[in-house]
Coordinates of C-alpha atoms in Angstrom, one line a residue:
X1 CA -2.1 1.7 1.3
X2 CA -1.5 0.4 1.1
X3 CA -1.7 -0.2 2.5
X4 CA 1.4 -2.1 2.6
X5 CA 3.0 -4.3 -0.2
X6 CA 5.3 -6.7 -0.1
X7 CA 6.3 -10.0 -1.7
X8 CA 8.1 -13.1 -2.3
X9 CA 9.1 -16.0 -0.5
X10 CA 9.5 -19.4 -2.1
X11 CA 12.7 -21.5 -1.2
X12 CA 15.0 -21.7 -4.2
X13 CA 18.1 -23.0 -4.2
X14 CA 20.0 -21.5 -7.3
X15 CA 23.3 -21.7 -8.4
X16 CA 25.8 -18.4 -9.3
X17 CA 24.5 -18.8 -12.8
X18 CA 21.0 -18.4 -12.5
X19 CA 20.1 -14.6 -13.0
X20 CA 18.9 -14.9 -16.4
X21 CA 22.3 -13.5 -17.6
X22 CA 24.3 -11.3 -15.2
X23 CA 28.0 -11.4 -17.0
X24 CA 29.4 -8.3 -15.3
X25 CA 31.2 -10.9 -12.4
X26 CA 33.2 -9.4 -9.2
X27 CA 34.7 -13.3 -9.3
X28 CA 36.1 -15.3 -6.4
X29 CA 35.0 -17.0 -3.1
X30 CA 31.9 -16.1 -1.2
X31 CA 32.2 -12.9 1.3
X32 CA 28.9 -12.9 2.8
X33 CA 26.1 -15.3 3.7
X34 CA 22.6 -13.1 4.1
X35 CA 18.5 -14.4 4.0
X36 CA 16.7 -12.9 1.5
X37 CA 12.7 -12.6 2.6
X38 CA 9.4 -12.4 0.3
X39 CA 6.0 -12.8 0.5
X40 CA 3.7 -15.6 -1.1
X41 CA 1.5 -12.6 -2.7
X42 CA 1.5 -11.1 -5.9
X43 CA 1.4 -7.1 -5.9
X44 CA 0.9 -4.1 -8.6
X45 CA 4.8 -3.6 -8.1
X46 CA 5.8 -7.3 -8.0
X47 CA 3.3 -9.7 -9.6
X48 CA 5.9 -12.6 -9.6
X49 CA 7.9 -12.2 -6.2
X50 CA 9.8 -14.8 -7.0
X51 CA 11.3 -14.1 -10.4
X52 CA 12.5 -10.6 -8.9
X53 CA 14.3 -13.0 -5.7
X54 CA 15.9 -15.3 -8.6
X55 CA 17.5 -12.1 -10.6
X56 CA 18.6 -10.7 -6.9
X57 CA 20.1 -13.9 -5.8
X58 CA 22.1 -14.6 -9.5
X59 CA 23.6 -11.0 -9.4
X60 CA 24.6 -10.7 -5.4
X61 CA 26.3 -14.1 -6.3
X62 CA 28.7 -12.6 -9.2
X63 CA 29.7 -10.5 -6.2
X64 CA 30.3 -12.4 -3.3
X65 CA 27.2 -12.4 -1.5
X66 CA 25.2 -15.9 -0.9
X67 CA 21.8 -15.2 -0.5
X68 CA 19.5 -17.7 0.9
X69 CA 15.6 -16.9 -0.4
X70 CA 12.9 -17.9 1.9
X71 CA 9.1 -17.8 1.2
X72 CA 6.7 -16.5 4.3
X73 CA 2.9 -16.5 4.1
X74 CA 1.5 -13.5 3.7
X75 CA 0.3 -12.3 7.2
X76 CA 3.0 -13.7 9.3
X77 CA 5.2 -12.4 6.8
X78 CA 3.6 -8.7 7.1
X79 CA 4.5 -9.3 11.0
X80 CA 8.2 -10.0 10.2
X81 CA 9.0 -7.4 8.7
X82 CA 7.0 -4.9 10.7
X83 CA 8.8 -6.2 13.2
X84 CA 12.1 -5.9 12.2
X85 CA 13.0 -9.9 12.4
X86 CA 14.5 -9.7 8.9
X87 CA 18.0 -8.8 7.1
X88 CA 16.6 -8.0 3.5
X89 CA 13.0 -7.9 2.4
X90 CA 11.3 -7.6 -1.3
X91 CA 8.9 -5.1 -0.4
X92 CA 6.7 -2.1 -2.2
X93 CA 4.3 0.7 -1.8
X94 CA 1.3 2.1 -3.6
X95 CA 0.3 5.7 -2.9
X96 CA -3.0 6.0 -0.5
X97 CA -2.5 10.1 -1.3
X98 CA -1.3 11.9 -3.8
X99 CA 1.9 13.4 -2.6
X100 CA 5.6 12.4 -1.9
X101 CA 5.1 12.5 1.4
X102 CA 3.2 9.4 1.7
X103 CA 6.1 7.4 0.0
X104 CA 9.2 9.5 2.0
X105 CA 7.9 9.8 5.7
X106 CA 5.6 6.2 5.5
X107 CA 8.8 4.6 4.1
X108 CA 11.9 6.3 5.7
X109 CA 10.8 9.1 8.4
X110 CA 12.7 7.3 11.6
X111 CA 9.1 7.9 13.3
X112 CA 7.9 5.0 11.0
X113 CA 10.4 2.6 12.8
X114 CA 8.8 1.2 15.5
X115 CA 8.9 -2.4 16.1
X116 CA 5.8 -4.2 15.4
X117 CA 4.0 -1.1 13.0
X118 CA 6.6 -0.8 11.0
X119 CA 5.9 0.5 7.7
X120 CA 10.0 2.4 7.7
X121 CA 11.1 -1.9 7.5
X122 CA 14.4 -0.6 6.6
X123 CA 14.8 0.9 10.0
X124 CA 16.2 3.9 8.8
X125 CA 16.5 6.7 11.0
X126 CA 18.3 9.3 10.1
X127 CA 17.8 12.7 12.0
X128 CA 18.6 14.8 9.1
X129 CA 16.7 12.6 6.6
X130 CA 13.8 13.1 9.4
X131 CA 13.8 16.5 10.1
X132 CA 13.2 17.2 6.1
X133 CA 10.1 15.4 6.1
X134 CA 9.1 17.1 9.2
X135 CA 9.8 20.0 7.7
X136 CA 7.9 19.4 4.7
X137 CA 4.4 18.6 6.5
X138 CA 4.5 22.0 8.0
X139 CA 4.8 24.7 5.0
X140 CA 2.6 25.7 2.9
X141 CA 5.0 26.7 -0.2
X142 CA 4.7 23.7 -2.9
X143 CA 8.0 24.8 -3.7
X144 CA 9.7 24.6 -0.7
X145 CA 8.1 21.4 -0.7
X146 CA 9.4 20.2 -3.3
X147 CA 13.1 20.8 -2.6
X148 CA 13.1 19.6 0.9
X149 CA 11.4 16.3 -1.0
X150 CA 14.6 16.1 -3.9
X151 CA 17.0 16.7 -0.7
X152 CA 15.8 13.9 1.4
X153 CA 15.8 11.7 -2.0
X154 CA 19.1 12.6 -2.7
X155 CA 20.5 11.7 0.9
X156 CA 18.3 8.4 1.2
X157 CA 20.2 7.3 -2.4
X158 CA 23.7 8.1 -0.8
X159 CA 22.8 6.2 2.5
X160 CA 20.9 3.4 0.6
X161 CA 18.5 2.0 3.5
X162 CA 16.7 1.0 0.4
X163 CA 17.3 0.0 -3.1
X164 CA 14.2 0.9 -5.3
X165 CA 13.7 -1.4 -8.1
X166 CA 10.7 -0.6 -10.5
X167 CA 8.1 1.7 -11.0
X168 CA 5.1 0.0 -13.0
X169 CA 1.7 0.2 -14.6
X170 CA -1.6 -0.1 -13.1
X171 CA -3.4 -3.1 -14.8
X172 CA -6.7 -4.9 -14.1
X173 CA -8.6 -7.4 -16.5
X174 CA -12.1 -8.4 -16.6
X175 CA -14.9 -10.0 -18.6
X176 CA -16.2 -7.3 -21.0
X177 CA -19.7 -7.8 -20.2
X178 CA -19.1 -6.1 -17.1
X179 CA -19.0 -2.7 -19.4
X180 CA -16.3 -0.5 -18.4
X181 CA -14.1 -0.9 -15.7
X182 CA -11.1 1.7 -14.9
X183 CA -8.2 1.3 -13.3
X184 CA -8.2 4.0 -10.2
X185 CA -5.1 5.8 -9.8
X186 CA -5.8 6.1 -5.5
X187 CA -8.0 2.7 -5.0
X188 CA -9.0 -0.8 -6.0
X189 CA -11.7 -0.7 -8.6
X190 CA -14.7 1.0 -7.5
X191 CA -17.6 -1.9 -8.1
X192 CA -20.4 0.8 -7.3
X193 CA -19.5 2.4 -10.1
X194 CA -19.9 -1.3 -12.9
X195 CA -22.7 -0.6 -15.2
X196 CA -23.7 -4.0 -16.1
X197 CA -25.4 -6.5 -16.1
X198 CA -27.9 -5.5 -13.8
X199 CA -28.5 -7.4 -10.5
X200 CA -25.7 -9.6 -11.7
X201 CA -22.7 -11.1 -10.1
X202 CA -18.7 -10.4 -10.3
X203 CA -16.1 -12.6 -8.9
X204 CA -13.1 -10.8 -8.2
X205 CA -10.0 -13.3 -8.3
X206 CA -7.5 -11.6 -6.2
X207 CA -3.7 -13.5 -4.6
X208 CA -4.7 -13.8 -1.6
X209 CA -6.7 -13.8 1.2
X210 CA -7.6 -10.5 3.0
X211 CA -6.0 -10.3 7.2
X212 CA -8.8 -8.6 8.5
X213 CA -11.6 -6.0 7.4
X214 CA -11.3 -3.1 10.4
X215 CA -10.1 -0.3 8.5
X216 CA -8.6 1.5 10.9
X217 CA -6.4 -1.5 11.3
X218 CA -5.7 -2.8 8.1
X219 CA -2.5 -2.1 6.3
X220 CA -2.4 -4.6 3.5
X221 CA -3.9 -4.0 -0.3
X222 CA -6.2 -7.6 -0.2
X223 CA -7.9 -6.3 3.0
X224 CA -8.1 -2.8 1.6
X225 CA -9.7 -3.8 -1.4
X226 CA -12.3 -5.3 0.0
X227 CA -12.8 -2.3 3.5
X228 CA -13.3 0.6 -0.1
X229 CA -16.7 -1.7 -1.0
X230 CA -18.0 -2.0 2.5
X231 CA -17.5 1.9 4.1
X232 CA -16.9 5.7 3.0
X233 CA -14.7 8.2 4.3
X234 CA -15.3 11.8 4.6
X235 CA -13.9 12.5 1.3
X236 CA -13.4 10.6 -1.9
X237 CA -11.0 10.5 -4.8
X238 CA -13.0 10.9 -7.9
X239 CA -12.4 8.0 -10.1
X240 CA -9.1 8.0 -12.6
X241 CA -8.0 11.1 -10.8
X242 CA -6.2 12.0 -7.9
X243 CA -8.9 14.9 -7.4
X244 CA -11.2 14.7 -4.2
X245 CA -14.8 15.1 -4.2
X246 CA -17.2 15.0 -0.9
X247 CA -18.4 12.0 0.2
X248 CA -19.9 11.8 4.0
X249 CA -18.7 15.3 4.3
X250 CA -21.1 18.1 2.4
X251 CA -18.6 20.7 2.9
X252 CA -15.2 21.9 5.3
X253 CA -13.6 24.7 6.8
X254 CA -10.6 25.3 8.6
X255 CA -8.9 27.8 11.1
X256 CA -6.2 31.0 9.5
X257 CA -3.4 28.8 11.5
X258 CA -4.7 25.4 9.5
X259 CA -5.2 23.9 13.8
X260 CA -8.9 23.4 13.7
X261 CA -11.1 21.9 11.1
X262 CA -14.7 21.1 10.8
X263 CA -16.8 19.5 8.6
X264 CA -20.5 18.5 8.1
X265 CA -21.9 15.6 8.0
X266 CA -24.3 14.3 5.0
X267 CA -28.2 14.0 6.2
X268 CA -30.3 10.5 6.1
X269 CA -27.3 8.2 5.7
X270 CA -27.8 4.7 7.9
X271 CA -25.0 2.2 8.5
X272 CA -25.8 -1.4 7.5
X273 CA -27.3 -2.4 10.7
X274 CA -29.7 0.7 10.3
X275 CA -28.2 3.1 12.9
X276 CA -27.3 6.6 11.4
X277 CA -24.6 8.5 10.7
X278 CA -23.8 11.1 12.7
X279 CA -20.6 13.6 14.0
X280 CA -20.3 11.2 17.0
X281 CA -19.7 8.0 14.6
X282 CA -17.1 10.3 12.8
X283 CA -15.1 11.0 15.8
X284 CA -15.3 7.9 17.2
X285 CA -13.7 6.3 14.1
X286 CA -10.7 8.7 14.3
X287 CA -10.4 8.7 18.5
X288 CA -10.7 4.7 18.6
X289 CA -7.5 4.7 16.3
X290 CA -5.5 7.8 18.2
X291 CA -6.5 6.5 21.8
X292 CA -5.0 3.9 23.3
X293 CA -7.6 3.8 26.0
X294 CA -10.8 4.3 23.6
X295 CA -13.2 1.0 23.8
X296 CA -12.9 0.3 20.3
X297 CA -9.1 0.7 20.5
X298 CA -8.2 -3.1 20.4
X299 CA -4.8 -3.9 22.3
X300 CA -3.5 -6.7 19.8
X301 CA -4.0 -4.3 17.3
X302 CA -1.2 -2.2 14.5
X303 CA -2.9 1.2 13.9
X304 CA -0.1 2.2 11.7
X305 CA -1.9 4.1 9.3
X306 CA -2.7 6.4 12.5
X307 CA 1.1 6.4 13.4
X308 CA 2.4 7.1 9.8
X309 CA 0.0 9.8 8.8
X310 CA -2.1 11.3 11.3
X311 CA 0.3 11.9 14.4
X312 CA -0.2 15.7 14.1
X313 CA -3.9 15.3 15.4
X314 CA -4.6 15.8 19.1
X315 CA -8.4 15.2 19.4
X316 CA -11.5 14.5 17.2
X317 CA -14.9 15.4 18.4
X318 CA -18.4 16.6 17.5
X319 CA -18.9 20.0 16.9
X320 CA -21.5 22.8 17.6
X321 CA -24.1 20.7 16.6
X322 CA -24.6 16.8 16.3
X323 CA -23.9 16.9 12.5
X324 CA -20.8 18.2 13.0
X325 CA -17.1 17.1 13.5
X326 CA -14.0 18.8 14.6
X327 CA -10.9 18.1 14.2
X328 CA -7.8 19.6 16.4
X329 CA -4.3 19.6 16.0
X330 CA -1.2 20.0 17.6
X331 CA 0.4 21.8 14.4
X332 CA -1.2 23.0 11.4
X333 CA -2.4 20.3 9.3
X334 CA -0.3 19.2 6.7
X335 CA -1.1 20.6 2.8
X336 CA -2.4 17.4 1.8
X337 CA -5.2 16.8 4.6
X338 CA -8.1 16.6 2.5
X339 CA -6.9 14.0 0.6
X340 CA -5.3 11.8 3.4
X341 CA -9.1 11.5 4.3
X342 CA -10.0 9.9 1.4
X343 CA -7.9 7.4 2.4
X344 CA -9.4 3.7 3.2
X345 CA -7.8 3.8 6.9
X346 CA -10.6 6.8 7.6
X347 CA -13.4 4.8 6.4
X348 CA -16.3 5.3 9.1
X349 CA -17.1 2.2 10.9
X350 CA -20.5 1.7 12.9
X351 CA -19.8 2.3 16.7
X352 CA -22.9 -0.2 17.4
X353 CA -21.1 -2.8 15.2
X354 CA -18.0 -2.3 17.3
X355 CA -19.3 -2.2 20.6
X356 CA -21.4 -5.5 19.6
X357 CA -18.8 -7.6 17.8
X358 CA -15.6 -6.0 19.7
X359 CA -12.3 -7.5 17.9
X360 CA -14.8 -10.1 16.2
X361 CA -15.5 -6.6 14.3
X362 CA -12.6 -7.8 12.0
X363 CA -14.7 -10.2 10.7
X364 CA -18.0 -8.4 10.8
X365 CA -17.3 -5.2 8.8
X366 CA -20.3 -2.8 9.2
X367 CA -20.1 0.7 7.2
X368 CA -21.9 2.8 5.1
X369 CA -20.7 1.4 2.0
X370 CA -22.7 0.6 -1.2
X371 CA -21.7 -3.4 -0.4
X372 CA -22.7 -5.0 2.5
X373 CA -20.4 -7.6 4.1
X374 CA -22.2 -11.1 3.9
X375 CA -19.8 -13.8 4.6
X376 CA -16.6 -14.7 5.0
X377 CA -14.7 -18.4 4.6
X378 CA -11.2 -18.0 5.5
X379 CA -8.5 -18.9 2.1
X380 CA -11.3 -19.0 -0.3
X381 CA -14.3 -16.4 -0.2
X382 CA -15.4 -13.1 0.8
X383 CA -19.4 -12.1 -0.1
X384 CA -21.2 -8.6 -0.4
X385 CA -24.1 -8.1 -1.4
X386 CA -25.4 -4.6 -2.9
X387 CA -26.6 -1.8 -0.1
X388 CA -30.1 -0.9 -1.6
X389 CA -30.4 1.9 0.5
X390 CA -26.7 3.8 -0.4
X391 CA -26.6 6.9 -0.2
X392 CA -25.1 7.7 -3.8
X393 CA -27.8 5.5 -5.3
X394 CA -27.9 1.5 -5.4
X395 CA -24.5 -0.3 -7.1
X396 CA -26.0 -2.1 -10.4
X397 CA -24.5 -5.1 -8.8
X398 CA -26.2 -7.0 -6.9
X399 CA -23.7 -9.8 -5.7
X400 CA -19.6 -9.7 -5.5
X401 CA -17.6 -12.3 -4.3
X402 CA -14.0 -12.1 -3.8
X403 CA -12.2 -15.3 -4.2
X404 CA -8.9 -16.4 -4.4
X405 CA -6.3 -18.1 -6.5
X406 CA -2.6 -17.3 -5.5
X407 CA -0.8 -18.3 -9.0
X408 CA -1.2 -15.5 -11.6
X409 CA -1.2 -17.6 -14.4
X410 CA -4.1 -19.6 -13.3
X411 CA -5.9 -16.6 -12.5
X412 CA -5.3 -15.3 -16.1
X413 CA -6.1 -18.5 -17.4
X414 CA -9.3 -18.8 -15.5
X415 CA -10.6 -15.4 -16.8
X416 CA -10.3 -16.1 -20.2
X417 CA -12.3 -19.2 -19.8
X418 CA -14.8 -17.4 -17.8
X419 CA -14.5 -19.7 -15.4
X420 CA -15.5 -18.4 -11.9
X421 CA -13.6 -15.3 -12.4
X422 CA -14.7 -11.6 -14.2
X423 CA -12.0 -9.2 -12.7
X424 CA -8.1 -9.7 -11.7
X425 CA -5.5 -7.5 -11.1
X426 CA -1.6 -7.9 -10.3
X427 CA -1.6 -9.8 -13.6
X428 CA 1.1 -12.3 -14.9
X429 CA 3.5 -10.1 -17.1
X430 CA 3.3 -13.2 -19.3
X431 CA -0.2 -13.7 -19.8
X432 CA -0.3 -9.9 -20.7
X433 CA -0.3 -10.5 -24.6
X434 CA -2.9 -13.3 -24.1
X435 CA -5.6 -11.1 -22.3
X436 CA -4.9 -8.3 -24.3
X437 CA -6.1 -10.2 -27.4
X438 CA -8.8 -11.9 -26.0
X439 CA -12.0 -11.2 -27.7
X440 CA -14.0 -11.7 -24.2
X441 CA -11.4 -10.1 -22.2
X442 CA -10.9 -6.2 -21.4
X443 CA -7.6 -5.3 -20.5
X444 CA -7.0 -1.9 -19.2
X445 CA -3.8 -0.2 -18.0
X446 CA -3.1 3.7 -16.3
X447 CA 0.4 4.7 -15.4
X448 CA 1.1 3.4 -12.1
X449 CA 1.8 5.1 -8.3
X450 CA 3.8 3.1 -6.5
X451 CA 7.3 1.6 -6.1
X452 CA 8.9 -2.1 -5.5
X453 CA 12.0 -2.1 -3.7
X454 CA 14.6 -4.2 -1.7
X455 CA 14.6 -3.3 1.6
X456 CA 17.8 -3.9 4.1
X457 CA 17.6 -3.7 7.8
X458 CA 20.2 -1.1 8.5
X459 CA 20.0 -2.0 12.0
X460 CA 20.9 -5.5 12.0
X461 CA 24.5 -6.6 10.4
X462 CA 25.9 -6.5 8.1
X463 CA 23.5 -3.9 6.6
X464 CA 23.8 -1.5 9.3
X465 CA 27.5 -0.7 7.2
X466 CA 26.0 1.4 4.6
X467 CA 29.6 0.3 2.7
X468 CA 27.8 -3.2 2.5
X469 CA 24.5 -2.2 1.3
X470 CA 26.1 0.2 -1.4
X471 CA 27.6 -2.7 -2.6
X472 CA 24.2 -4.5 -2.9
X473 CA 23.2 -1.5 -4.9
X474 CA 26.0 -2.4 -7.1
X475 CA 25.5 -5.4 -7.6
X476 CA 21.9 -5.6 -9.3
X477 CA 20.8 -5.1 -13.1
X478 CA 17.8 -3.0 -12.7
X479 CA 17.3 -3.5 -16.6
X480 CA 17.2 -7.2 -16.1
X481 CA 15.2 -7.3 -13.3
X482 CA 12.9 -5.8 -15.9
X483 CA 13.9 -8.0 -18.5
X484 CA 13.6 -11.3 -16.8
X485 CA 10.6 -10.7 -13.8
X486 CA 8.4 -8.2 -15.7
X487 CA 8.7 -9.2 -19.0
X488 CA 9.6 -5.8 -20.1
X489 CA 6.4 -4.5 -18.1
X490 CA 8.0 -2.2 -15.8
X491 CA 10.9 0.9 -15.6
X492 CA 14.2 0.8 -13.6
X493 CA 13.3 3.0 -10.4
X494 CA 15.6 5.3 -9.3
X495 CA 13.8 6.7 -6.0
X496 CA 11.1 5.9 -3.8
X497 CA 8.8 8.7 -5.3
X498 CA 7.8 7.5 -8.3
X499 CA 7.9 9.8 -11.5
X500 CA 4.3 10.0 -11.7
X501 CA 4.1 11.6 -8.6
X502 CA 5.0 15.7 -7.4
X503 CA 8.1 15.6 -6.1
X504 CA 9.8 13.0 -7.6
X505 CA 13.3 14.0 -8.0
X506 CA 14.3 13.0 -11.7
X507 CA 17.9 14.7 -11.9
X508 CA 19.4 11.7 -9.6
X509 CA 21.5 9.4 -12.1
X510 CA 21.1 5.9 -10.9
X511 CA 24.3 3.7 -10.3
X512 CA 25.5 0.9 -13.2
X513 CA 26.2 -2.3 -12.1
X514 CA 29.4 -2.9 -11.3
X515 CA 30.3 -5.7 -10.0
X516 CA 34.1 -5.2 -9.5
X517 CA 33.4 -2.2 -7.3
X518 CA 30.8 -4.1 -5.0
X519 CA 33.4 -6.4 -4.6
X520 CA 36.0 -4.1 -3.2
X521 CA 33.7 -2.2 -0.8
X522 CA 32.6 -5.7 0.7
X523 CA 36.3 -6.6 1.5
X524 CA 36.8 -3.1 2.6
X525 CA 33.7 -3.5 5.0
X526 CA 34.5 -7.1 6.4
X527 CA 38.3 -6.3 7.1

C-alpha cells in the first residue's frame, strides 16, 4: 500500500556520459530542459533511487533531453507528487490486494487524479482507459476480467502516462536467531508470528521514518509497516499467500445482487486501552474515512486509500445486533472485496482513542494489534511492546523497536555486525552476496508484487504531448537500468501489472531503445 512508493531525490549533476554505458546516441544539441524528482527513501522496487535517476538522466541526454535530478524528503515529497507539482517522478507500487485492479485503477483510473490524494501522479485520465476499469469492478466473469485488464494495458502502453521500469523480488534479512522469518507476499513481516527468543527484542532497521500511524490515513509503506503490528482488520492474508483467513470477523454473508454485506464480529477482543470491540468500532472505522463530516474525519487529512478503493460503499453501520456490521453499497461490490479488507487502511482503530487524542491520534495509535504502540521519537525510534492479552495468543516477542538508518549499505553493514539491528528490508543489491553468505545472517527472498516506474505529468508540458513522452520511452535501457541500479536483481517491466499477478498482460512486446527515433519525435513535437 502501499501504500505508496516512491523514490529518489539527491542533486546530481552528471554529464551526457554518465549512464553507465548508453552507446545507442540520438547526437546533437539539447531539445528539452525537464526536473527529474525522487525520494530520499529506499523501496522494494527501488532500493537505490538514485542509481535508477543516474541511468535515466545518461540516456535522456544521448537524446536531447537535459534532465535536472532533484532529491525531496520523504513526506514533503509524498505531498508533491500527490499534488501534482511535478514534471517527472521515480515512483512505484506494491500490491495491498491481490488483483490488477489495485495496480490499473490506484495508478491510472482518472478518478485517482485528484490534486492533493493523488495516487494516478501521472494525471492520466483517459475516459476510455477509465471506463475499462469501471467496467471491470462490476462483473463477475474472471474472464471478462481479464480482457478488459490486457485492453486497458495495452492502451496505457500506446499513451505512455507512465513508463514501467522493473518488476523485483521480495527480500528481507535478519539475524538467524530470530528463527524463521518469511517474506509476506501482501504485508511487512508479521512479528506476531517470530518464534524466538522468547520475551526478547528485535530492532527493525527500516529507511525512514514513518509520517503518521492512523491507518485510515496512511499511504506510505514505513507507516504501514509499523499500523500491521499495532491493529487488525476484519480479514487477514494468511502468511506467504495471497489467501484470506478471518481475523476480527468469524464469518460473512452477502446479498444475491453482492449490495449488502454483513459480518460478525469476534467475542472478548479489547483494544489497548481496554475498551472492547464491537460492530459500532467497526463502522466507525470505515464511516470516519467515507464521511467528511464524521468526528474522527480529520480535515487536513488524505483518505486516499478510501478514494482509490472503496468509493463504491454508501454506508457502514451495525447490524441486527451489536456484534454485527453491515456494509451497503451503491453497486455490487467488486470480486475482490474480501480481500481489500485485509488491507492495512481497514485496520480497526479504537473510537475512545480517537475521540481522546483527536489528530494527536497519529501519534497515539490504539488498535487491537498483538503490539502495543509505546513511544515514538521522531527520525530515529518507534517502540511496541507485546499485547499480552491478543486475541490470537501473545507475540513471543516481547519488545520491537523500529529504528532507522536511511543508507542501505549501512543498514546491511550494521546487521551483519549485529549491531542494533536484527531485520532489514529494501536491501542494497550490492550487499546481497555479503548477507547471503553470512553465517549469522538469514537472507530470504519470494517473488515480488509490485512495480517501479517513471511517472510523467501528462498534464503539465511538455508531457501532456504523448509524442514527447513516447520519446522518453525510447530513450531508456531497461536492461541497464537493471544492470547498473539493481545489480542484476530485478526484470525489465513491461506493464504496471506485474507478471506475478492475474491479469498481467504478457503478449505486449516492450519498445528497444532507440535513440534516433526519440530524437525525431521530439523535433516533431517542439516544431
Amino acid at each position: 500500500m502501499r501504500r505508496i512508493g516512491w523514490v529518489l531525490l539527491v542533486l546530481l549533476t552528471l554529464g551526457t556520459g554518465s549512464c553507465g554505458g548508453n552507446d545507442d546516441t540520438g547526437g546533437g544539441e539539447t531539445l528539452l530542459e525537464v526536473v527529474l524528482h525522487h525520494g530520499n527513501n529506499s523501496r522494494p522496487y527501488m532500493p537505490l533511487p538514485a542509481e535508477v535517476a543516474k541511468q535515466i538522466k545518461g540516456a535522456l541526454a544521448t537524446v536531447g533531453i537535459d534532465a535536472e535530478i532533484r532529491m525531496v524528503e520523504w513526506t514533503p515529497y509524498l505531498d508533491m507528487v500527490q499534488n501534482g507539482e511535478h514534471q517527472m517522478a521515480l515512483l512505484g507500487w506494491s500490491a495491498d490486494i491481490p488483483d490488477a485492479d489495485n495496480f490499473l485503477h490506484v495508478l491510472l483510473h482518472k478518478d485517482n487524479a485528484t490534486p492533493g490524494s493523488a495516487n494516478n501522479i501521472s494525471f492520466y485520465k483517459s475516459d476510455e482507459v477509465s471506463a475499462k476499469l469501471s467496467e471491470a469492478r462490476l462483473i463477475g466473469d474472471d474472464a471478462r476480467r481479464m480482457q478488459l485488464y490486457r485492453e486497458a494495458q495495452q492502451m496505457i502502453f500506446d499513451d505512455v502516462p507512465m513508463v514501467p521500469l522493473v518488476y523485483t523480488d521480495k527480500m528481507i534479512a535478519h539475524r538467524k536467531e530470530f528463527g524463521t522469518i518469511a517474506v509476506e507476499k501482501m504485508n511487512h513481516p508479521m512479528l506476531r508470528l517470530v518464534s524466538q527468543p522468547k520475551d526478547g527484542s528485535l530492532v527493525y532497521l527500516r529507511g525512514n521514518d514513518s509520517t503518521k500511524l492512523d491507518p485510515g490515513d496512511v499511504t506510505d509503506g514505513e507507516s504501514s509497516k509499523v499500523v500491521e503490528q499495532i491493529f487488525d482488520q476484519l480479514i487477514r492474508f494468511k502468511s506467504g499467500t495471497v489467501e484470506v483467513e478471518p481475523s476480527l470477523a468469524t464469518a460473512w454473508s452477502h446479498s444475491e445482487d453482492r449490495k449488502t454485506w454483513v459480518f460478525t464480529i469476534r467475542e472478548g477482543v479489547t483494544f489497548h486501552d481496554g475498551t472492547k470491540l464491537d460492530g459500532a468500532a467497526v463502522a466507525n472505522a470505515f464511516e470516519r474515512q467515507r464521511d467528511p463530516e464524521h468526528p474522527h474525519h480529520f480535515d487536513d487529512g488524505v483518505w486516499s486509500y478510501w478514494q482509490n478503493l472503496f468509493g463504491f460503499i454508501e454506508k457502514v453501520e451495525v447490524g441486527s445486533n451489536p456484534m454485527e456490521v453491515v456494509f451497503r453499497c451503491k453497486e455490487p461490490a467488486p470480486p475482490f472485496f474480501i480481500p481489500m479488507l485485509a488491507a492495512f487502511n481497514t485496520s480497526i482503530p479504537s473510537p475512545a482513542a480517537l475521540t481522546k487524542y483527536g489528530k494527536k491520534f497519529r501519534r497515539n495509535p490504539v488498535g487491537t494489534g498483538p503490539f502495543k504502540f509505546v513511544s515514538w521519537k521522531s527520525g530515529e525510534e518507534i517502540k511496541l511492546e507485546r499485547n499480552d492479552d491478543y486475541w490470537d495468543g501473545a507475540p513471543t516477542l516481547k519488545t520491537v523497536f523500529f529504528r532507522v538508518s536511511d543508507n542501505p549499505t549501512i543498514r546491511s553493514t550494521r546487521l551483519m555486525a549485529g549491531e542494533q539491528a536484527d531485520l532489514i528490508d529494501n536491501l542494497d543489491p550490492q550487499t546481497v552476496p555479503d548477507l547471503d553468505a553470512h553465517a549469522d545472517v538469514s537472507l530470504v527472498r519470494a517473488p515480488g508484487i509490485n512495480v517501479g516506474y517513471l511517472a510523467m505529468n501528462t498534464q503539465k508540458p511538455p508531457f501532456d504531448d504523448p509524442r514527447v513522452r513516447e520519446a522518453v520511452a525510447l530513450a531508456l535501457s531497461k536492461p541497464r537500468i537493471v544492470k547498473f541500479a539493481y545489480q542484476g536483481l530485478a526484470r525489465p517491466a513491461t506493464t504496471p501489472v506485474p507478471p506475478t499477478m492475474p491479469g498481467h498482460h504478457e503478449g505486449i512486446v516492450d519498445r528497444k531503445r532507440d535513440a534516433k527515433k526519440a530524437r525525431a519525435l521530439l523535433e516533431e513535437a517542439l516544431k
